[in-house]
Short mmCIF file of C-alpha atoms in Angstrom, two decimals:
data_model
loop_
_atom_site.label_atom_id
_atom_site.label_comp_id
_atom_site.label_asym_id
_atom_site.label_seq_id
_atom_site.Cartn_x
_atom_site.Cartn_y
_atom_site.Cartn_z
CA UNK A 1 -57.97 85.48 95.87
CA UNK A 2 -56.23 88.72 94.97
CA UNK A 3 -52.46 88.32 95.16
CA UNK A 4 -52.56 84.55 94.66
CA UNK A 5 -50.86 82.86 91.72
CA UNK A 6 -52.30 79.99 89.71
CA UNK A 7 -50.94 77.78 86.94
CA UNK A 8 -53.21 75.96 84.49
CA UNK A 9 -51.85 73.00 82.53
CA UNK A 10 -52.95 72.87 79.59
CA UNK A 11 -54.62 75.58 77.45
CA UNK A 12 -57.57 73.67 75.99
CA UNK A 13 -61.14 74.92 76.20
CA UNK A 14 -61.86 73.78 79.76
CA UNK A 15 -58.45 74.75 81.09
CA UNK A 16 -58.76 78.20 79.52
CA UNK A 17 -62.29 78.67 80.87
CA UNK A 18 -61.20 77.83 84.41
CA UNK A 19 -58.14 80.07 83.99
CA UNK A 20 -60.54 82.90 83.14
CA UNK A 21 -62.55 82.21 86.31
CA UNK A 22 -59.38 82.28 88.41
CA UNK A 23 -58.19 85.50 86.77
CA UNK A 24 -61.53 87.18 87.31
CA UNK A 25 -61.33 86.14 90.96
CA UNK A 26 -58.11 88.13 91.33
CA UNK A 27 -55.45 85.48 90.69
CA UNK A 28 -52.44 86.04 88.48
CA UNK A 29 -52.82 83.08 86.12
CA UNK A 30 -50.26 81.41 83.87
CA UNK A 31 -51.53 79.05 81.18
CA UNK A 32 -49.03 76.46 80.03
CA UNK A 33 -49.01 75.00 76.53
CA UNK A 34 -46.45 73.21 74.39
CA UNK A 35 -47.74 75.14 71.37
CA UNK A 36 -45.67 78.31 70.94
CA UNK A 37 -48.10 79.71 68.37
CA UNK A 38 -50.99 79.32 70.81
CA UNK A 39 -48.96 80.94 73.60
CA UNK A 40 -48.10 83.91 71.40
CA UNK A 41 -51.74 84.34 70.41
CA UNK A 42 -52.85 84.36 74.07
CA UNK A 43 -50.17 86.88 75.07
CA UNK A 44 -50.40 89.14 72.01
CA UNK A 45 -54.07 89.02 71.08
CA UNK A 46 -55.73 87.98 74.37
CA UNK A 47 -57.48 85.16 72.48
CA UNK A 48 -57.42 81.36 72.27
CA UNK A 49 -59.31 81.13 69.01
CA UNK A 50 -59.01 77.40 68.37
CA UNK A 51 -60.77 76.46 71.59
CA UNK A 52 -62.83 79.52 72.58
CA UNK A 53 -63.42 81.74 69.54
CA UNK A 54 -64.64 85.33 70.05
CA UNK A 55 -63.58 85.40 73.72
CA UNK A 56 -61.22 88.11 74.98
CA UNK A 57 -59.07 86.83 77.82
CA UNK A 58 -58.43 88.86 81.02
CA UNK A 59 -55.27 90.88 81.50
CA UNK A 60 -54.38 88.84 84.60
CA UNK A 61 -53.90 85.81 82.36
CA UNK A 62 -50.63 85.07 80.55
CA UNK A 63 -49.26 82.02 78.74
CA UNK A 64 -45.91 80.26 78.51
CA UNK A 65 -44.25 77.18 77.03
CA UNK A 66 -41.98 76.95 80.09
CA UNK A 67 -43.61 74.60 82.59
CA UNK A 68 -41.14 75.51 85.35
CA UNK A 69 -41.95 79.20 84.98
CA UNK A 70 -45.66 78.38 85.07
CA UNK A 71 -45.72 76.37 88.30
CA UNK A 72 -42.73 77.27 90.45
CA UNK A 73 -44.42 80.13 92.39
CA UNK A 74 -48.03 79.02 91.98
CA UNK A 75 -50.34 78.67 94.97
CA UNK A 76 -52.73 76.58 92.88
CA UNK A 77 -51.86 74.12 90.11
CA UNK A 78 -54.83 73.14 87.94
CA UNK A 79 -54.20 70.07 85.79
CA UNK A 80 -56.56 70.34 82.82
CA UNK A 81 -54.76 67.93 80.50
CA UNK A 82 -56.67 65.08 78.84
CA UNK A 83 -56.57 61.84 80.82
CA UNK A 84 -54.24 60.31 78.22
CA UNK A 85 -51.64 63.04 78.86
CA UNK A 86 -52.13 63.58 82.60
CA UNK A 87 -49.24 61.44 83.82
CA UNK A 88 -46.77 62.97 81.36
CA UNK A 89 -47.78 66.54 82.21
CA UNK A 90 -47.69 65.85 85.96
CA UNK A 91 -44.23 64.28 85.68
CA UNK A 92 -42.93 67.35 83.84
CA UNK A 93 -44.36 69.74 86.41
CA UNK A 94 -43.59 67.77 89.57
CA UNK A 95 -39.98 68.90 90.20
CA UNK A 96 -41.00 72.57 90.26
CA UNK A 97 -44.21 72.50 92.33
CA UNK A 98 -44.03 73.95 95.83
CA UNK A 99 -45.07 71.62 98.66
CA UNK A 100 -47.63 74.17 99.82
CA UNK A 101 -49.32 74.42 96.41
CA UNK A 102 -52.88 73.13 96.09
CA UNK A 103 -53.19 70.58 93.26
CA UNK A 104 -56.53 70.28 91.46
CA UNK A 105 -57.46 68.34 88.34
CA UNK A 106 -60.30 68.84 85.88
CA UNK A 107 -59.90 65.72 83.70
CA UNK A 108 -62.77 63.32 82.99
CA UNK A 109 -61.45 59.86 82.27
CA UNK A 110 -59.31 56.93 83.38
CA UNK A 111 -55.70 56.16 82.56
CA UNK A 112 -55.85 53.74 79.64
CA UNK A 113 -53.34 51.07 80.61
CA UNK A 114 -53.58 51.10 84.42
CA UNK A 115 -57.32 51.97 84.59
CA UNK A 116 -56.47 54.35 87.44
CA UNK A 117 -58.44 57.45 88.33
CA UNK A 118 -56.72 60.79 87.72
CA UNK A 119 -56.29 61.59 91.42
CA UNK A 120 -54.30 58.36 91.78
CA UNK A 121 -52.16 59.21 88.76
CA UNK A 122 -51.42 62.68 90.13
CA UNK A 123 -50.66 61.39 93.61
CA UNK A 124 -48.09 58.99 92.15
CA UNK A 125 -46.36 61.52 89.90
CA UNK A 126 -46.43 64.39 92.39
CA UNK A 127 -45.43 62.11 95.28
CA UNK A 128 -48.30 63.34 97.40
CA UNK A 129 -50.96 61.59 99.42
CA UNK A 130 -54.05 61.02 97.29
CA UNK A 131 -56.06 62.71 100.06
CA UNK A 132 -54.41 66.02 99.11
CA UNK A 133 -55.61 65.98 95.49
CA UNK A 134 -58.80 67.84 94.55
CA UNK A 135 -61.04 67.17 91.53
CA UNK A 136 -63.37 69.76 90.00
CA UNK A 137 -66.36 68.51 88.02
CA UNK A 138 -70.02 69.09 87.26
CA UNK A 139 -72.31 70.40 84.50
CA UNK A 140 -70.13 73.09 82.98
CA UNK A 141 -69.57 73.81 79.29
CA UNK A 142 -66.46 75.95 78.83
CA UNK A 143 -68.26 78.02 76.18
CA UNK A 144 -70.85 79.08 78.76
CA UNK A 145 -68.50 79.59 81.70
CA UNK A 146 -66.40 82.17 79.81
CA UNK A 147 -69.62 84.06 79.02
CA UNK A 148 -70.45 84.07 82.74
CA UNK A 149 -73.55 81.95 82.38
CA UNK A 150 -74.63 80.72 85.84
CA UNK A 151 -72.78 77.47 86.51
CA UNK A 152 -72.56 75.17 89.53
CA UNK A 153 -69.82 72.59 90.07
CA UNK A 154 -68.32 70.34 92.75
CA UNK A 155 -64.80 70.20 94.18
CA UNK A 156 -64.07 66.84 95.77
CA UNK A 157 -61.28 65.82 98.09
CA UNK A 158 -60.83 63.47 101.01
CA UNK A 159 -59.39 66.52 102.77
CA UNK A 160 -62.13 68.99 103.66
CA UNK A 161 -59.46 71.65 104.10
CA UNK A 162 -58.15 71.11 100.55
CA UNK A 163 -61.69 71.11 99.12
CA UNK A 164 -62.52 74.36 100.87
CA UNK A 165 -59.31 75.97 99.65
CA UNK A 166 -60.24 75.02 96.08
CA UNK A 167 -63.75 76.31 96.67
CA UNK A 168 -62.34 79.69 97.72
CA UNK A 169 -60.20 79.91 94.59
CA UNK A 170 -63.04 79.24 92.15
CA UNK A 171 -66.31 80.47 93.64
CA UNK A 172 -67.82 83.76 92.46
CA UNK A 173 -71.16 85.32 91.54
CA UNK A 174 -71.74 83.16 88.44
CA UNK A 175 -69.59 80.11 89.29
CA UNK A 176 -71.00 78.40 92.38
CA UNK A 177 -68.87 75.68 93.96
CA UNK A 178 -69.93 72.92 96.37
CA UNK A 179 -67.57 70.61 98.25
CA UNK A 180 -67.87 66.82 98.37
CA UNK A 181 -65.64 64.21 100.08
CA UNK A 182 -66.44 61.46 97.52
CA UNK A 183 -63.52 61.67 95.08
CA UNK A 184 -64.20 58.19 93.65
CA UNK A 185 -67.82 58.98 92.90
CA UNK A 186 -67.06 62.32 91.29
CA UNK A 187 -64.29 60.87 89.11
CA UNK A 188 -66.31 57.81 88.03
CA UNK A 189 -69.35 59.95 87.17
CA UNK A 190 -67.21 62.43 85.24
CA UNK A 191 -65.68 59.65 83.16
CA UNK A 192 -68.66 57.38 82.44
CA UNK A 193 -71.09 60.17 81.53
CA UNK A 194 -68.96 60.76 78.42
CA UNK A 195 -69.76 57.23 77.26
CA UNK A 196 -73.46 57.83 77.75
CA UNK A 197 -73.12 61.13 75.84
CA UNK A 198 -71.64 59.24 72.89
CA UNK A 199 -74.70 57.01 73.05
CA UNK A 200 -77.01 60.02 73.22
CA UNK A 201 -75.35 61.47 70.13
CA UNK A 202 -75.80 58.15 68.33
CA UNK A 203 -79.47 58.04 69.31
CA UNK A 204 -80.10 61.61 68.17
CA UNK A 205 -78.12 61.09 64.97
CA UNK A 206 -80.30 58.09 64.16
CA UNK A 207 -83.42 60.18 64.75
CA UNK A 208 -84.70 58.04 67.62
CA UNK A 209 -86.24 60.98 69.51
CA UNK A 210 -86.59 62.11 73.09
CA UNK A 211 -88.14 58.91 74.46
CA UNK A 212 -85.08 56.89 73.53
CA UNK A 213 -82.68 59.49 74.88
CA UNK A 214 -84.53 59.76 78.20
CA UNK A 215 -84.29 55.98 78.60
CA UNK A 216 -80.61 56.06 77.65
CA UNK A 217 -79.81 58.71 80.28
CA UNK A 218 -81.76 56.86 82.96
CA UNK A 219 -80.16 53.51 82.28
CA UNK A 220 -76.82 55.24 81.80
CA UNK A 221 -77.06 56.68 85.29
CA UNK A 222 -77.64 53.14 86.54
CA UNK A 223 -74.39 52.03 84.86
CA UNK A 224 -72.50 54.92 86.43
CA UNK A 225 -73.85 53.96 89.84
CA UNK A 226 -73.17 50.27 89.33
CA UNK A 227 -69.49 50.75 88.50
CA UNK A 228 -69.06 53.53 91.05
CA UNK A 229 -70.50 51.41 93.84
CA UNK A 230 -68.17 48.55 92.96
CA UNK A 231 -65.21 50.94 93.11
CA UNK A 232 -66.22 52.32 96.51
CA UNK A 233 -68.20 55.47 95.68
CA UNK A 234 -71.06 56.97 97.68
CA UNK A 235 -74.24 56.42 95.63
CA UNK A 236 -75.63 59.80 96.72
CA UNK A 237 -72.94 61.49 94.62
CA UNK A 238 -74.60 60.22 91.44
CA UNK A 239 -77.84 62.02 92.33
CA UNK A 240 -75.97 65.33 92.49
CA UNK A 241 -74.18 67.76 90.21
CA UNK A 242 -71.24 65.50 89.37
CA UNK A 243 -73.63 62.65 88.54
CA UNK A 244 -77.02 63.35 87.04
CA UNK A 245 -76.22 67.06 86.55
CA UNK A 246 -73.16 66.49 84.38
CA UNK A 247 -74.89 63.58 82.63
CA UNK A 248 -77.80 65.77 81.53
CA UNK A 249 -75.68 68.63 80.21
CA UNK A 250 -73.26 66.37 78.35
CA UNK A 251 -75.99 64.27 76.73
CA UNK A 252 -78.28 67.10 75.62
CA UNK A 253 -76.03 69.87 74.30
CA UNK A 254 -74.33 70.47 70.97
CA UNK A 255 -71.44 71.97 72.99
CA UNK A 256 -70.60 68.41 74.06
CA UNK A 257 -67.75 66.89 72.04
CA UNK A 258 -68.93 63.40 72.97
CA UNK A 259 -72.50 64.08 71.84
CA UNK A 260 -71.23 65.53 68.55
CA UNK A 261 -68.92 62.55 67.99
CA UNK A 262 -71.79 60.13 68.57
CA UNK A 263 -74.02 62.04 66.16
CA UNK A 264 -71.33 61.92 63.48
CA UNK A 265 -70.85 58.18 63.97
CA UNK A 266 -74.59 57.66 63.56
CA UNK A 267 -74.37 59.24 60.12
CA UNK A 268 -71.95 56.55 58.99
CA UNK A 269 -68.65 58.35 59.55
CA UNK A 270 -65.67 56.20 60.59
CA UNK A 271 -64.24 56.79 64.06
CA UNK A 272 -60.85 57.97 62.74
CA UNK A 273 -62.57 60.52 60.52
CA UNK A 274 -64.78 61.73 63.37
CA UNK A 275 -61.75 62.32 65.59
CA UNK A 276 -59.88 64.04 62.76
CA UNK A 277 -62.76 66.41 62.06
CA UNK A 278 -63.33 67.14 65.76
CA UNK A 279 -59.69 68.23 66.15
CA UNK A 280 -59.98 67.95 69.94
CA UNK A 281 -59.88 65.11 72.45
CA UNK A 282 -63.13 63.13 72.72
CA UNK A 283 -62.66 61.58 76.16
CA UNK A 284 -65.60 59.20 75.79
CA UNK A 285 -63.78 57.13 73.17
CA UNK A 286 -60.83 56.15 75.36
CA UNK A 287 -63.10 55.97 78.40
CA UNK A 288 -65.25 53.36 76.66
CA UNK A 289 -62.20 51.10 76.40
CA UNK A 290 -61.28 51.68 80.04
CA UNK A 291 -64.83 51.22 81.34
CA UNK A 292 -65.26 48.04 79.31
CA UNK A 293 -62.19 46.65 81.07
CA UNK A 294 -63.29 47.95 84.48
CA UNK A 295 -66.72 46.33 84.10
CA UNK A 296 -65.03 42.97 83.56
CA UNK A 297 -62.59 43.57 86.43
CA UNK A 298 -65.38 44.42 88.91
CA UNK A 299 -67.85 41.95 87.37
CA UNK A 300 -70.60 44.52 86.84
CA UNK A 301 -73.11 44.72 83.99
CA UNK A 302 -72.72 47.77 81.74
CA UNK A 303 -74.76 46.98 78.60
CA UNK A 304 -74.64 50.52 77.15
CA UNK A 305 -70.87 50.59 77.51
CA UNK A 306 -70.63 47.14 75.94
CA UNK A 307 -72.68 48.16 72.90
CA UNK A 308 -70.72 51.38 72.42
CA UNK A 309 -67.48 49.42 72.66
CA UNK A 310 -68.77 47.19 69.86
CA UNK A 311 -69.66 50.23 67.73
CA UNK A 312 -66.37 52.04 68.31
CA UNK A 313 -63.90 49.16 68.17
CA UNK A 314 -65.61 46.18 66.56
CA UNK A 315 -67.42 47.81 63.64
CA UNK A 316 -70.94 47.15 64.88
CA UNK A 317 -73.57 49.31 63.12
CA UNK A 318 -75.03 51.89 65.54
CA UNK A 319 -78.63 50.98 64.68
CA UNK A 320 -77.95 47.33 65.45
CA UNK A 321 -76.39 48.26 68.79
CA UNK A 322 -79.49 50.21 69.81
CA UNK A 323 -81.77 47.37 68.69
CA UNK A 324 -79.72 44.92 70.74
CA UNK A 325 -80.04 47.15 73.81
CA UNK A 326 -83.81 47.32 73.36
CA UNK A 327 -84.02 43.57 72.80
CA UNK A 328 -82.33 42.53 76.04
CA UNK A 329 -84.11 40.03 78.27
CA UNK A 330 -87.08 41.15 80.35
CA UNK A 331 -86.43 42.36 83.89
CA UNK A 332 -88.17 44.20 86.74
CA UNK A 333 -87.20 47.86 87.10
CA UNK A 334 -87.80 48.21 90.83
CA UNK A 335 -85.66 45.16 91.46
CA UNK A 336 -82.81 46.66 89.44
CA UNK A 337 -83.16 50.04 91.14
CA UNK A 338 -83.12 48.44 94.58
CA UNK A 339 -80.06 46.40 93.64
CA UNK A 340 -78.16 49.34 92.16
CA UNK A 341 -79.26 52.17 94.48
CA UNK A 342 -80.33 50.46 97.70
CA UNK A 343 -78.18 50.10 100.83
CA UNK A 344 -74.72 48.58 100.24
#
């Protein structure tokens, strides 16, 4: 991708990590941030210490607070804003984006009020067909990507041409990229796994052990599939990198913000205090609200989501929530599996 230009909006940990990948692949990359102090640090010191301490950024990477300057000549626009800010950032960038530019997003959540997926939000604000939007997802901690740890992700688009273009931008010797046409499945899996990671953090924080967490991940995958199927996803997506792969890494690693937040809640810390101490967006919190509403809208059972909603927003003690999950009525596993994962 030598000679290509890329813009990354915004300069959080994941956006910066993907900017590093693009720069190392030969792109001239501009990171956009509203924070002038952060921009100056990136340009002067080659660091983004708040999000990725001890990492020296490539020379091909620069930063700016001017969104027009960032995107106007870019061949690739990567939207790495939190889901809560995606529409605002896209609206700011839209007037300056070239029609030929490839638009990719790396967010993992739903829009809070509309319950829309991020590709739908981008399509509306950029006035493009949703088929043109690409999503990048999969098991990929930013802290490991910037250290060139072997990582494998998925780029999904209804347009195979767009997916392959994104694949060409990102793929290299340590960052393997697969394509997938199932945008709905990839976006649903990316969002809901953060809820299950909050639950995994709660379970670990309560000292419930590996047995409990294994059950939580397994039943969590069933919830992802249940909602995804109702929304029109391909169930095979949930058996792949964007599904079970991302679920495992997010639920088992201390790199995971959602896992850490859940662990802190289990120790009796109030949600507001957890978010204050984290100092970064914990997507699983807002996603729990959205998924709770989506479950009602699509009339699907999501008991883990329901219990986490009660913990986060209704003051339910975490231990009681886990006990209530374990005390649910008896059922037959193979029947549930066939219902959730069989032919639709």
